[in-house]
Short mmCIF file of C-alpha atoms in Angstrom, two decimals:
data_model
loop_
_atom_site.label_atom_id
_atom_site.label_comp_id
_atom_site.label_asym_id
_atom_site.label_seq_id
_atom_site.Cartn_x
_atom_site.Cartn_y
_atom_site.Cartn_z
CA MET A 9 97.66 110.53 110.86
CA THR A 10 101.47 110.47 111.05
CA THR A 11 102.33 114.04 109.95
CA ILE A 12 101.55 117.43 111.45
CA ARG A 13 100.39 118.55 108.05
CA ALA A 14 97.73 115.85 107.98
CA ARG A 15 96.59 116.60 111.55
CA LEU A 16 96.36 120.32 110.81
CA THR A 17 94.43 119.66 107.70
CA ALA A 18 91.97 117.44 109.63
CA TRP A 19 91.67 120.01 112.47
CA TYR A 20 91.12 122.83 109.92
CA ALA A 21 88.43 120.86 108.06
CA ALA A 22 86.75 119.81 111.26
CA ALA A 23 86.73 123.39 112.60
CA ILE A 24 85.25 124.70 109.26
CA THR A 25 82.58 121.95 109.15
CA ALA A 26 81.62 122.51 112.84
CA THR A 27 81.38 126.25 112.31
CA ILE A 28 79.18 125.78 109.19
CA LEU A 29 76.98 123.31 111.07
CA ILE A 30 76.51 125.53 114.06
CA PHE A 31 75.87 128.60 111.93
CA GLY A 32 73.44 126.63 109.67
CA ALA A 33 71.63 125.14 112.76
CA ALA A 34 71.17 128.57 114.28
CA LEU A 35 70.04 130.03 110.98
CA TYR A 36 67.60 127.19 110.47
CA HIS A 37 66.19 127.61 113.97
CA GLU A 38 65.75 131.35 113.43
CA LEU A 39 64.11 130.95 109.99
CA GLN A 40 61.63 128.44 111.41
CA LYS A 41 60.14 131.29 113.39
CA PRO A 42 57.44 133.15 111.56
CA ASN A 43 58.17 136.60 110.10
CA PRO A 44 55.19 138.63 110.99
CA ARG A 45 56.35 141.67 109.08
CA GLU A 46 56.47 139.84 105.76
CA LEU A 47 53.17 138.15 106.32
CA ASP A 48 51.59 141.45 107.48
CA TYR A 49 52.82 143.13 104.29
CA ARG A 50 51.55 140.31 102.08
CA VAL A 51 47.94 140.16 103.48
CA ARG A 52 47.74 144.00 103.84
CA LEU A 53 48.65 144.33 100.15
CA GLN A 54 46.10 141.78 99.05
CA ALA A 55 43.44 143.29 101.31
CA GLU A 56 44.09 146.82 99.97
CA ALA A 57 43.87 145.57 96.35
CA ALA A 58 40.55 143.73 97.04
CA THR A 59 39.10 146.78 98.84
CA LYS A 60 40.03 149.11 96.12
CA TYR A 61 38.47 146.76 93.49
CA LEU A 62 35.32 146.58 95.41
CA GLN A 63 35.16 150.34 95.71
CA GLU A 64 35.68 150.92 91.99
CA SER A 65 33.23 148.22 91.08
CA HIS A 66 30.57 149.70 93.31
CA ARG A 67 31.14 153.13 91.78
CA VAL A 68 30.66 151.79 88.39
CA LEU A 69 28.07 149.01 88.80
CA GLY A 70 26.28 150.02 91.95
CA PRO A 71 25.20 147.21 94.38
CA LEU A 72 27.65 144.26 94.34
CA VAL A 73 25.56 141.66 96.10
CA ASP A 74 22.92 139.50 94.32
CA HIS A 75 20.05 137.98 96.29
CA LEU A 76 19.14 134.85 94.26
CA GLU A 77 16.58 132.64 95.94
CA GLY A 78 17.04 134.62 99.14
CA THR A 79 20.74 133.70 99.42
CA PRO A 80 23.14 136.74 99.15
CA SER A 81 26.23 136.22 96.95
CA LEU A 82 28.82 138.48 95.26
CA ASN A 83 27.88 139.75 91.91
CA SER A 84 28.97 137.35 89.20
CA ALA A 85 30.39 140.26 87.16
CA ILE A 86 33.22 140.91 89.61
CA SER A 87 33.73 137.47 91.18
CA PRO A 88 36.11 136.30 88.38
CA TYR A 89 38.63 138.86 89.58
CA PHE A 90 38.80 137.29 92.96
CA GLU A 91 39.17 133.75 91.40
CA SER A 92 42.74 134.73 90.54
CA VAL A 93 43.55 135.38 94.14
CA ARG A 94 45.68 132.50 95.54
CA GLU A 95 45.38 133.50 99.15
CA TYR A 96 42.48 132.69 101.49
CA LEU A 97 39.90 135.43 100.89
CA VAL A 98 36.55 135.71 102.65
CA LEU A 99 33.88 138.41 102.07
CA VAL A 100 30.97 138.87 104.52
CA GLY A 101 27.91 141.10 104.60
CA ARG A 102 26.76 143.52 107.12
CA ARG A 103 25.13 140.79 109.15
CA GLY A 104 28.11 138.51 108.90
CA GLU A 105 26.69 136.28 106.07
CA LEU A 106 29.15 134.81 103.63
CA LEU A 107 29.33 136.49 100.31
CA TYR A 108 32.39 135.00 98.70
CA LEU A 109 35.10 132.37 99.30
CA SER A 110 38.29 132.12 97.24
CA GLU A 111 39.22 128.73 95.83
CA PRO A 112 41.70 127.87 98.67
CA ALA A 113 39.00 128.71 101.23
CA ARG A 114 36.40 126.62 99.41
CA GLU A 115 38.65 123.57 99.66
CA LEU A 116 38.62 123.78 103.44
CA SER A 117 36.48 121.45 105.42
CA PHE A 118 33.41 122.80 107.23
CA ALA A 119 35.18 122.85 110.61
CA ALA A 120 38.24 124.53 109.13
CA LEU A 121 36.14 127.12 107.49
CA GLU A 122 34.38 127.81 110.74
CA ARG A 123 37.74 128.43 112.35
CA LEU A 124 38.85 130.66 109.46
CA THR A 125 35.75 132.87 109.56
CA ALA A 126 35.61 133.10 113.32
CA PRO A 127 37.60 136.37 113.40
CA LEU A 128 34.84 138.04 111.30
CA GLN A 129 32.24 137.54 114.10
CA PRO A 130 31.44 140.21 115.04
CA LEU A 131 32.50 142.49 112.24
CA PRO A 132 35.78 144.25 112.86
CA THR A 133 35.78 147.96 113.32
CA GLY A 134 39.38 148.37 112.08
CA PRO A 135 42.24 146.27 110.67
CA GLN A 136 43.20 143.41 112.84
CA PHE A 137 46.04 140.89 112.32
CA GLY A 138 46.01 137.41 113.87
CA ARG A 139 46.95 133.81 113.63
CA VAL A 140 44.63 130.81 113.37
CA THR A 141 45.19 127.03 112.99
CA VAL A 142 42.45 125.92 110.79
CA GLU A 143 43.49 122.19 110.47
CA PRO A 144 45.24 120.90 113.64
CA ALA A 145 45.89 117.53 112.00
CA SER A 146 47.94 118.89 109.12
CA LYS A 147 49.16 121.88 111.23
CA LEU A 148 47.85 124.28 108.72
CA THR A 149 48.33 127.71 110.35
CA LEU A 150 47.26 130.91 108.66
CA HIS A 151 48.29 134.56 109.30
CA TYR A 152 45.24 136.69 108.60
CA LEU A 153 44.06 140.28 108.34
CA VAL A 154 40.44 141.24 108.94
CA ALA A 155 39.33 144.72 107.83
CA PRO A 156 35.96 146.53 107.46
CA VAL A 157 34.80 147.47 103.99
CA ASP A 158 32.90 150.75 104.28
CA SER A 159 32.83 152.24 100.80
CA ALA A 160 31.59 149.30 98.67
CA GLY A 161 27.95 149.64 99.32
CA ALA A 162 25.66 148.77 102.15
CA ASP A 163 25.82 144.96 101.52
CA ILE A 164 29.47 144.32 102.05
CA GLY A 165 30.64 144.51 105.65
CA ALA A 166 34.21 143.16 105.89
CA LEU A 167 36.88 140.95 104.36
CA LEU A 168 39.45 138.45 105.62
CA VAL A 169 42.75 137.73 103.80
CA ALA A 170 44.98 134.85 105.10
CA THR A 171 48.15 133.16 103.98
CA PRO A 172 49.92 130.11 105.28
CA TYR A 173 53.21 130.35 107.23
CA ARG A 174 54.82 127.93 104.84
CA ASN A 175 54.53 130.54 102.10
CA LEU A 176 57.40 132.48 103.40
CA SER A 177 59.79 133.66 100.74
CA PHE A 178 62.71 131.88 102.53
CA ASP A 179 61.79 128.30 103.45
CA PRO A 180 63.90 126.71 106.19
CA GLY A 181 63.42 123.34 104.47
CA VAL A 182 65.14 124.73 101.44
CA LEU A 183 68.02 125.93 103.59
CA LEU A 184 68.34 122.49 105.19
CA ASN A 185 68.51 120.68 101.79
CA ALA A 186 71.03 123.33 100.51
CA MET A 187 73.20 122.69 103.64
CA LEU A 188 73.16 118.92 103.17
CA VAL A 189 74.07 119.19 99.51
CA SER A 190 76.81 121.78 100.06
CA LEU A 191 78.35 120.22 103.19
CA PRO A 192 80.50 117.64 101.23
CA ILE A 193 81.62 120.28 98.81
CA VAL A 194 82.60 122.59 101.63
CA LEU A 195 84.34 119.71 103.53
CA LEU A 196 86.50 118.91 100.48
CA ALA A 197 87.24 122.57 99.73
CA SER A 198 88.21 123.22 103.33
CA GLY A 199 90.28 120.06 103.46
CA ALA A 200 92.15 121.03 100.26
CA LEU A 201 92.65 124.57 101.54
CA GLY A 202 93.76 123.28 104.90
CA TRP A 203 96.20 120.92 103.25
CA TRP A 204 97.69 123.80 101.22
CA LEU A 205 97.88 126.11 104.22
CA ALA A 206 99.40 123.46 106.46
CA GLY A 207 101.93 122.66 103.71
CA ALA A 208 102.84 126.21 103.40
CA ALA A 209 103.14 126.63 107.18
CA MET A 210 105.24 123.41 107.48
CA ARG A 211 107.54 124.06 104.55
CA PRO A 212 110.14 125.78 106.67
CA VAL A 213 110.08 122.87 109.12
CA GLU A 214 110.57 120.43 106.25
CA GLY A 215 113.59 122.45 105.20
CA ILE A 216 114.92 122.13 108.78
CA ILE A 217 114.30 118.35 108.78
CA ASP A 218 116.09 117.92 105.37
CA GLU A 219 119.03 119.90 106.51
CA LEU A 220 119.28 117.97 109.82
CA GLU A 221 119.00 114.62 108.02
CA ALA A 222 121.94 115.75 105.90
CA ILE A 223 124.07 116.00 109.02
CA THR A 224 125.10 112.41 109.36
CA ASP A 225 128.28 112.65 111.44
CA GLY A 226 130.74 115.03 113.07
CA ARG A 227 132.27 116.03 109.70
CA THR A 228 129.03 117.66 108.61
CA LEU A 229 128.34 119.75 111.65
CA HIS A 230 129.43 122.87 109.84
CA ARG A 231 126.08 123.00 107.93
CA ARG A 232 123.54 125.38 109.09
CA ILE A 233 119.81 125.85 108.64
CA VAL A 234 118.43 128.63 106.50
CA VAL A 235 116.36 130.73 108.94
CA PRO A 236 113.17 131.96 107.35
CA ALA A 237 112.22 135.65 107.55
CA GLY A 238 109.79 136.95 110.13
CA GLY A 239 109.54 136.55 113.88
CA ASP A 240 107.38 133.41 114.25
CA GLU A 241 108.22 130.19 116.14
CA ILE A 242 109.87 128.63 113.06
CA ARG A 243 112.41 131.42 113.04
CA ARG A 244 113.11 130.89 116.74
CA LEU A 245 113.45 127.13 116.12
CA GLY A 246 115.96 127.82 113.30
CA HIS A 247 118.16 130.00 115.48
CA ALA A 248 117.97 127.52 118.39
CA VAL A 249 118.97 124.61 116.09
CA ASN A 250 121.85 126.62 114.54
CA ALA A 251 123.07 127.56 118.03
CA MET A 252 122.95 123.85 119.00
CA LEU A 253 124.79 122.82 115.93
CA ALA A 254 127.49 125.41 116.64
CA ARG A 255 127.99 124.05 120.13
CA LEU A 256 128.08 120.48 118.78
CA GLU A 257 130.60 121.42 116.20
CA GLN A 258 132.85 123.03 118.79
CA SER A 259 132.54 120.08 121.04
CA PHE A 260 133.32 117.58 118.23
CA ALA A 261 136.29 119.76 117.08
CA SER A 262 137.63 119.80 120.67
CA LEU A 263 137.13 116.05 121.04
CA ARG A 264 138.90 115.40 117.75
CA ARG A 265 141.78 117.68 118.63
CA PHE A 266 142.12 115.95 121.98
CA THR A 267 142.01 112.46 120.38
CA ALA A 268 144.58 113.47 117.71
CA ASP A 269 146.92 115.13 120.11
CA ALA A 270 146.73 112.40 122.71
CA SER A 271 147.29 109.69 120.04
CA HIS A 272 150.20 111.66 118.67
CA GLU A 273 151.74 112.19 122.04
CA LEU A 274 151.39 108.54 123.04
CA LYS A 275 153.15 107.20 119.89
CA THR A 276 156.59 108.07 121.00
CA PRO A 277 156.43 106.74 124.58
CA LEU A 278 154.93 103.53 123.28
CA MET A 279 157.65 103.15 120.69
CA VAL A 280 160.34 103.68 123.45
CA LEU A 281 158.55 101.23 125.78
CA ARG A 282 158.25 98.61 123.06
CA ALA A 283 161.92 99.02 122.12
CA GLY A 284 162.96 98.68 125.73
CA VAL A 285 160.82 95.48 126.28
CA GLU A 286 162.12 93.93 122.99
CA ARG A 287 165.70 94.73 123.98
CA THR A 288 165.20 93.14 127.40
CA LEU A 289 163.61 90.10 125.90
CA THR A 290 166.64 89.56 123.59
CA HIS A 291 169.27 90.25 126.31
CA PRO A 292 171.00 86.98 127.29
CA LYS A 293 171.17 87.89 130.91
CA THR A 294 167.39 88.32 131.35
CA PRO A 295 166.12 85.79 133.93
CA ALA A 296 163.84 83.06 132.51
CA GLU A 297 161.10 83.80 135.04
CA THR A 298 160.61 87.38 133.76
CA LEU A 299 160.47 86.45 130.05
CA GLN A 300 156.79 85.50 130.14
CA THR A 301 155.89 88.66 131.84
CA LEU A 302 157.90 90.71 129.40
CA ASP A 303 156.26 88.86 126.50
CA GLU A 304 152.77 89.62 127.86
CA THR A 305 153.83 93.27 128.33
CA LEU A 306 155.04 93.47 124.79
CA GLU A 307 151.77 92.04 123.50
CA GLN A 308 149.81 94.69 125.44
CA VAL A 309 152.18 97.44 124.22
CA ASN A 310 151.71 96.27 120.58
CA GLN A 311 147.97 96.23 121.04
CA MET A 312 147.98 99.79 122.55
CA SER A 313 150.22 100.98 119.72
CA GLU A 314 147.64 99.57 117.22
CA MET A 315 144.86 101.34 119.03
CA VAL A 316 146.70 104.62 119.20
CA GLU A 317 147.46 104.37 115.43
CA SER A 318 143.80 103.57 114.76
CA LEU A 319 142.57 106.50 116.83
CA LEU A 320 145.05 108.83 115.10
CA THR A 321 143.80 107.59 111.70
CA LEU A 322 140.17 108.23 112.67
CA ALA A 323 141.01 111.63 114.12
CA ARG A 324 142.70 112.70 110.99
CA ALA A 325 139.75 111.38 108.96
CA ASP A 326 137.29 113.34 111.18
CA GLU A 327 139.31 116.50 110.51
CA GLY A 328 139.60 115.86 106.82
CA ARG A 329 143.39 115.50 107.07
CA ALA A 330 143.57 111.86 105.72
CA PRO A 331 143.52 112.38 101.90
CA LEU A 332 143.43 109.39 99.64
CA ALA A 333 146.30 108.67 97.19
CA LEU A 334 144.08 107.43 94.29
CA GLU A 335 145.77 105.46 91.54
CA ASP A 336 144.51 102.98 88.98
CA HIS A 337 144.89 99.43 90.33
CA ASP A 338 143.66 95.94 89.40
CA LEU A 339 141.63 94.90 92.46
CA ARG A 340 142.26 91.31 91.75
CA ASP A 341 145.88 91.73 92.76
CA ILE A 342 144.90 93.25 96.08
CA MET A 343 142.31 90.54 96.67
CA THR A 344 144.91 87.76 95.92
CA ASP A 345 147.34 89.29 98.42
CA ILE A 346 144.83 89.48 101.14
CA ALA A 347 143.57 85.90 100.45
CA GLU A 348 147.13 84.67 100.89
CA THR A 349 147.50 86.56 104.18
CA ALA A 350 144.10 85.17 105.42
CA GLY A 351 145.27 81.68 104.39
CA ILE A 352 148.44 81.97 106.44
CA LEU A 353 146.38 83.32 109.44
CA GLY A 354 143.86 80.46 109.16
CA GLU A 355 146.40 77.63 108.75
CA GLU A 356 146.55 77.10 112.56
CA GLY A 357 142.77 76.63 112.80
CA GLY A 358 142.47 74.56 109.71
CA LEU A 359 140.38 77.20 107.92
CA THR A 360 139.74 77.05 104.16
CA VAL A 361 140.20 80.36 102.39
CA THR A 362 138.93 80.68 98.83
CA THR A 363 138.60 83.56 96.36
CA GLU A 364 136.20 84.20 93.49
CA LEU A 365 137.53 86.67 90.97
CA PRO A 366 136.54 87.74 87.46
CA ASP A 367 138.67 86.58 84.44
CA HIS A 368 139.32 90.18 83.27
CA PRO A 369 141.12 92.96 85.13
CA VAL A 370 139.01 94.99 87.46
CA ARG A 371 140.70 98.37 87.41
CA LEU A 372 139.55 101.15 89.71
CA ALA A 373 141.05 104.38 90.95
CA VAL A 374 141.63 103.67 94.65
CA ASP A 375 144.10 104.19 97.43
CA ALA A 376 145.71 100.75 97.38
CA GLY A 377 146.98 101.00 100.92
CA ARG A 378 143.58 101.91 102.32
CA ILE A 379 141.89 99.14 100.34
CA ARG A 380 144.36 96.64 101.58
CA GLU A 381 143.69 97.81 105.14
CA LEU A 382 139.92 97.54 104.53
CA LEU A 383 140.19 94.06 103.17
CA LEU A 384 142.74 92.93 105.82
CA ASN A 385 140.37 94.10 108.56
CA LEU A 386 137.53 92.12 107.18
CA ALA A 387 139.62 89.09 106.47
CA THR A 388 141.29 88.89 109.84
CA ASN A 389 137.89 89.37 111.57
CA ALA A 390 136.57 86.48 109.54
CA VAL A 391 139.49 84.26 110.41
CA LYS A 392 139.31 85.39 114.08
CA TYR A 393 135.60 84.53 114.58
CA THR A 394 135.47 81.25 112.48
CA PRO A 395 135.90 78.03 114.40
CA ALA A 396 138.39 75.41 113.35
CA GLY A 397 137.52 73.64 110.12
CA GLY A 398 135.46 76.54 108.94
CA ARG A 399 135.52 78.48 105.66
CA VAL A 400 136.30 81.99 104.59
CA GLU A 401 135.43 83.23 101.00
CA LEU A 402 136.54 86.46 99.37
CA GLY A 403 134.68 87.54 96.33
CA LEU A 404 135.00 90.29 93.69
CA ALA A 405 132.19 91.11 91.25
CA ASP A 406 132.63 93.53 88.36
CA GLY A 407 129.34 95.41 87.55
CA VAL A 408 128.43 98.04 85.05
CA GLU A 409 128.48 100.99 87.49
CA GLU A 410 130.05 99.48 90.61
CA VAL A 411 132.52 96.90 91.99
CA THR A 412 131.24 94.59 94.78
CA ILE A 413 133.61 92.98 97.28
CA THR A 414 132.35 90.31 99.67
CA VAL A 415 133.96 88.60 102.62
CA ARG A 416 131.99 85.61 103.82
CA ASP A 417 132.70 83.27 106.75
CA THR A 418 131.04 80.34 108.48
CA GLY A 419 131.87 81.75 111.87
CA ILE A 420 129.97 82.35 115.10
CA GLY A 421 127.91 85.21 113.49
CA ILE A 422 126.53 88.44 115.06
CA ALA A 423 123.40 88.79 117.13
CA PRO A 424 120.66 90.94 115.48
CA GLY A 425 120.88 93.42 118.34
CA ASP A 426 124.52 93.93 117.64
CA LEU A 427 124.30 94.48 113.90
CA PRO A 428 123.42 98.24 114.02
CA HIS A 429 126.42 98.91 116.20
CA ILE A 430 129.26 96.94 114.77
CA PHE A 431 130.73 100.01 112.84
CA GLU A 432 130.75 102.11 115.99
CA ARG A 433 134.09 102.78 117.59
CA PHE A 434 135.13 100.40 120.36
CA TRP A 435 132.14 98.13 119.82
CA ARG A 436 132.72 94.45 119.64
CA ALA A 437 129.92 92.06 118.64
CA ASP A 438 131.50 89.26 120.62
CA PRO A 439 129.34 88.91 123.73
CA ALA A 440 132.28 89.46 126.08
CA ARG A 441 133.50 92.41 124.05
CA SER A 442 136.86 91.99 125.70
CA ARG A 443 140.18 93.19 124.35
CA THR A 444 142.08 90.34 126.00
CA GLY A 445 141.94 86.67 125.48
CA GLU A 446 141.46 84.51 122.40
CA ARG A 447 139.78 87.21 120.23
CA ALA A 448 141.65 90.32 121.39
CA GLY A 449 141.17 93.50 119.38
CA THR A 450 140.89 97.25 119.60
CA GLY A 451 137.24 97.57 118.47
CA LEU A 452 138.25 100.18 115.88
CA GLY A 453 138.89 98.05 112.85
CA LEU A 454 135.40 98.09 111.42
CA ALA A 455 135.07 101.82 112.12
CA ILE A 456 138.16 102.42 110.04
CA THR A 457 136.82 99.96 107.40
CA LYS A 458 133.60 101.97 107.04
CA TRP A 459 135.54 105.23 106.76
CA ILE A 460 137.71 103.85 104.00
CA ALA A 461 134.67 102.57 102.09
CA GLU A 462 132.83 105.92 102.40
CA ALA A 463 135.99 107.89 101.55
CA HIS A 464 136.05 106.03 98.15
CA GLY A 465 132.36 107.07 97.65
CA GLY A 466 131.14 103.51 98.42
CA THR A 467 129.18 101.70 101.13
CA ILE A 468 129.67 98.76 103.39
CA GLY A 469 126.98 96.49 104.76
CA VAL A 470 126.74 93.27 106.84
CA GLN A 471 124.39 90.29 107.04
CA SER A 472 124.76 87.74 109.74
CA ARG A 473 122.87 85.12 111.78
CA PRO A 474 124.29 83.64 115.06
CA GLY A 475 125.94 80.32 114.37
CA ARG A 476 125.60 80.69 110.59
CA GLY A 477 128.45 83.08 109.69
CA THR A 478 128.67 86.66 108.49
CA VAL A 479 128.86 88.40 105.10
CA PHE A 480 130.37 91.83 104.70
CA THR A 481 129.68 93.55 101.37
CA VAL A 482 131.66 96.57 100.15
CA VAL A 483 130.30 98.48 97.04
CA LEU A 484 132.60 100.88 95.24
CA PRO A 485 131.30 103.05 92.44
CA LYS A 486 133.01 103.32 89.13
CA THR A 487 132.33 104.90 85.62
CA GLY A 488 133.11 103.70 82.15
CA GLU A 489 133.91 100.15 83.18
CA PRO A 490 132.84 97.11 81.07
CA ALA A 491 130.22 94.68 82.30
CA ALA A 492 131.15 91.85 84.49
CA ALA A 493 132.50 88.61 82.89
CA PRO A 494 131.63 85.18 84.19
CA PRO A 495 133.56 84.58 87.39
CA ARG A 496 135.79 81.77 88.07
CA ARG A 497 136.75 80.14 91.43
CA ASP A 498 140.48 80.18 92.08
CA ALA A 499 142.30 77.39 93.75
CA GLU A 500 141.93 77.29 97.56
CA ALA A 501 144.52 79.41 99.29
#
């Protein structure tokens, strides 16, 4: 389970299920115990009814016992009443002889019947409750009441009424079956309820996550989280996150101001330094042995000036003070100019630079200077990192809703571990990542390229494999443009 909501739902459902199981087990255990009060009431009620019937019958009919062939038995005129009795009913005479057995009693074996009638020997002098197991094999246990019968004639001595323990009005087996049937329903209902409750509890957290995901860079640190009402942990978390964002925003603002101020202040000294070095290089009295040193110094000054200019551009972009001068342009013209520049840069290494452009104009509202800078950065990188005899291709595709620019080379490529970082400032995918030597650079070109693409509402991506070249893809959105026409391949630059 990868989400807190899912885990909370599982825990809630497990807690509900465990609670129900424990409660049901305890209830089942308790209900398995006999309930003497209920059984006492049942057998007492049946015994009182039988006694009253015998008394009324004796008052009306007289003697209730027939002596047929010397065997005493209950009068056949009143025995049908007792046939309707579903409990175990036994009537005995004054000397303990059996006078009547109800149908359940007659179905007992001889040994079971002896165990059932044992409480009637001797005759009870008052009501007595008890418990007897008449059939140990089947565990048939009866709760009984024996009571004397004094007002039904001289022949009737006592009666016994018994009922099984399984005849309780609440059967534990029924409870167990009901629990097994209802458990899946309870589990599903508790899971659904837990999912809803967890979702309601985690909704503020999801809002915080969405807001934090919207903060992608230093320019969006002004956003704040909506703090929910109440005094729970979510509210405290919201206040803590907002305070952290405020501190980060202040730190980023201070860093941007420092970068912008430092870059601005460094421009003038670097310009003076470069002018002095250039003047010294062109002076006829400059010794020949110092010319090489001055030339290297000028190269470093130019590189530092480029870095300072790039830093100033990024600082202004971070502060939102680098607006775009959008005008309608045919991107094919810009691509052609960049291809010519790339061809000139690649002449020394014998590189082949080609372009693939649509036959129709690809007009888009862009800042031409920034787009030129973007393409120049990509093209110079492609030339810089492509070995002699390689190939650099510039492509322009006109889509229905977007324009796609590609810069492809057959250079040294970029390692997979470096790809996520190439648009970071001062990052260089070259293993040495040095700003001196054959592939010197500031490490800010791709960061500026990414900003230019995003400032136009577009995106930039890269695909590369070491030793097999690199492809940069810039996608710029448009509206109301025609569908792309079949492309044509221009002559090699």
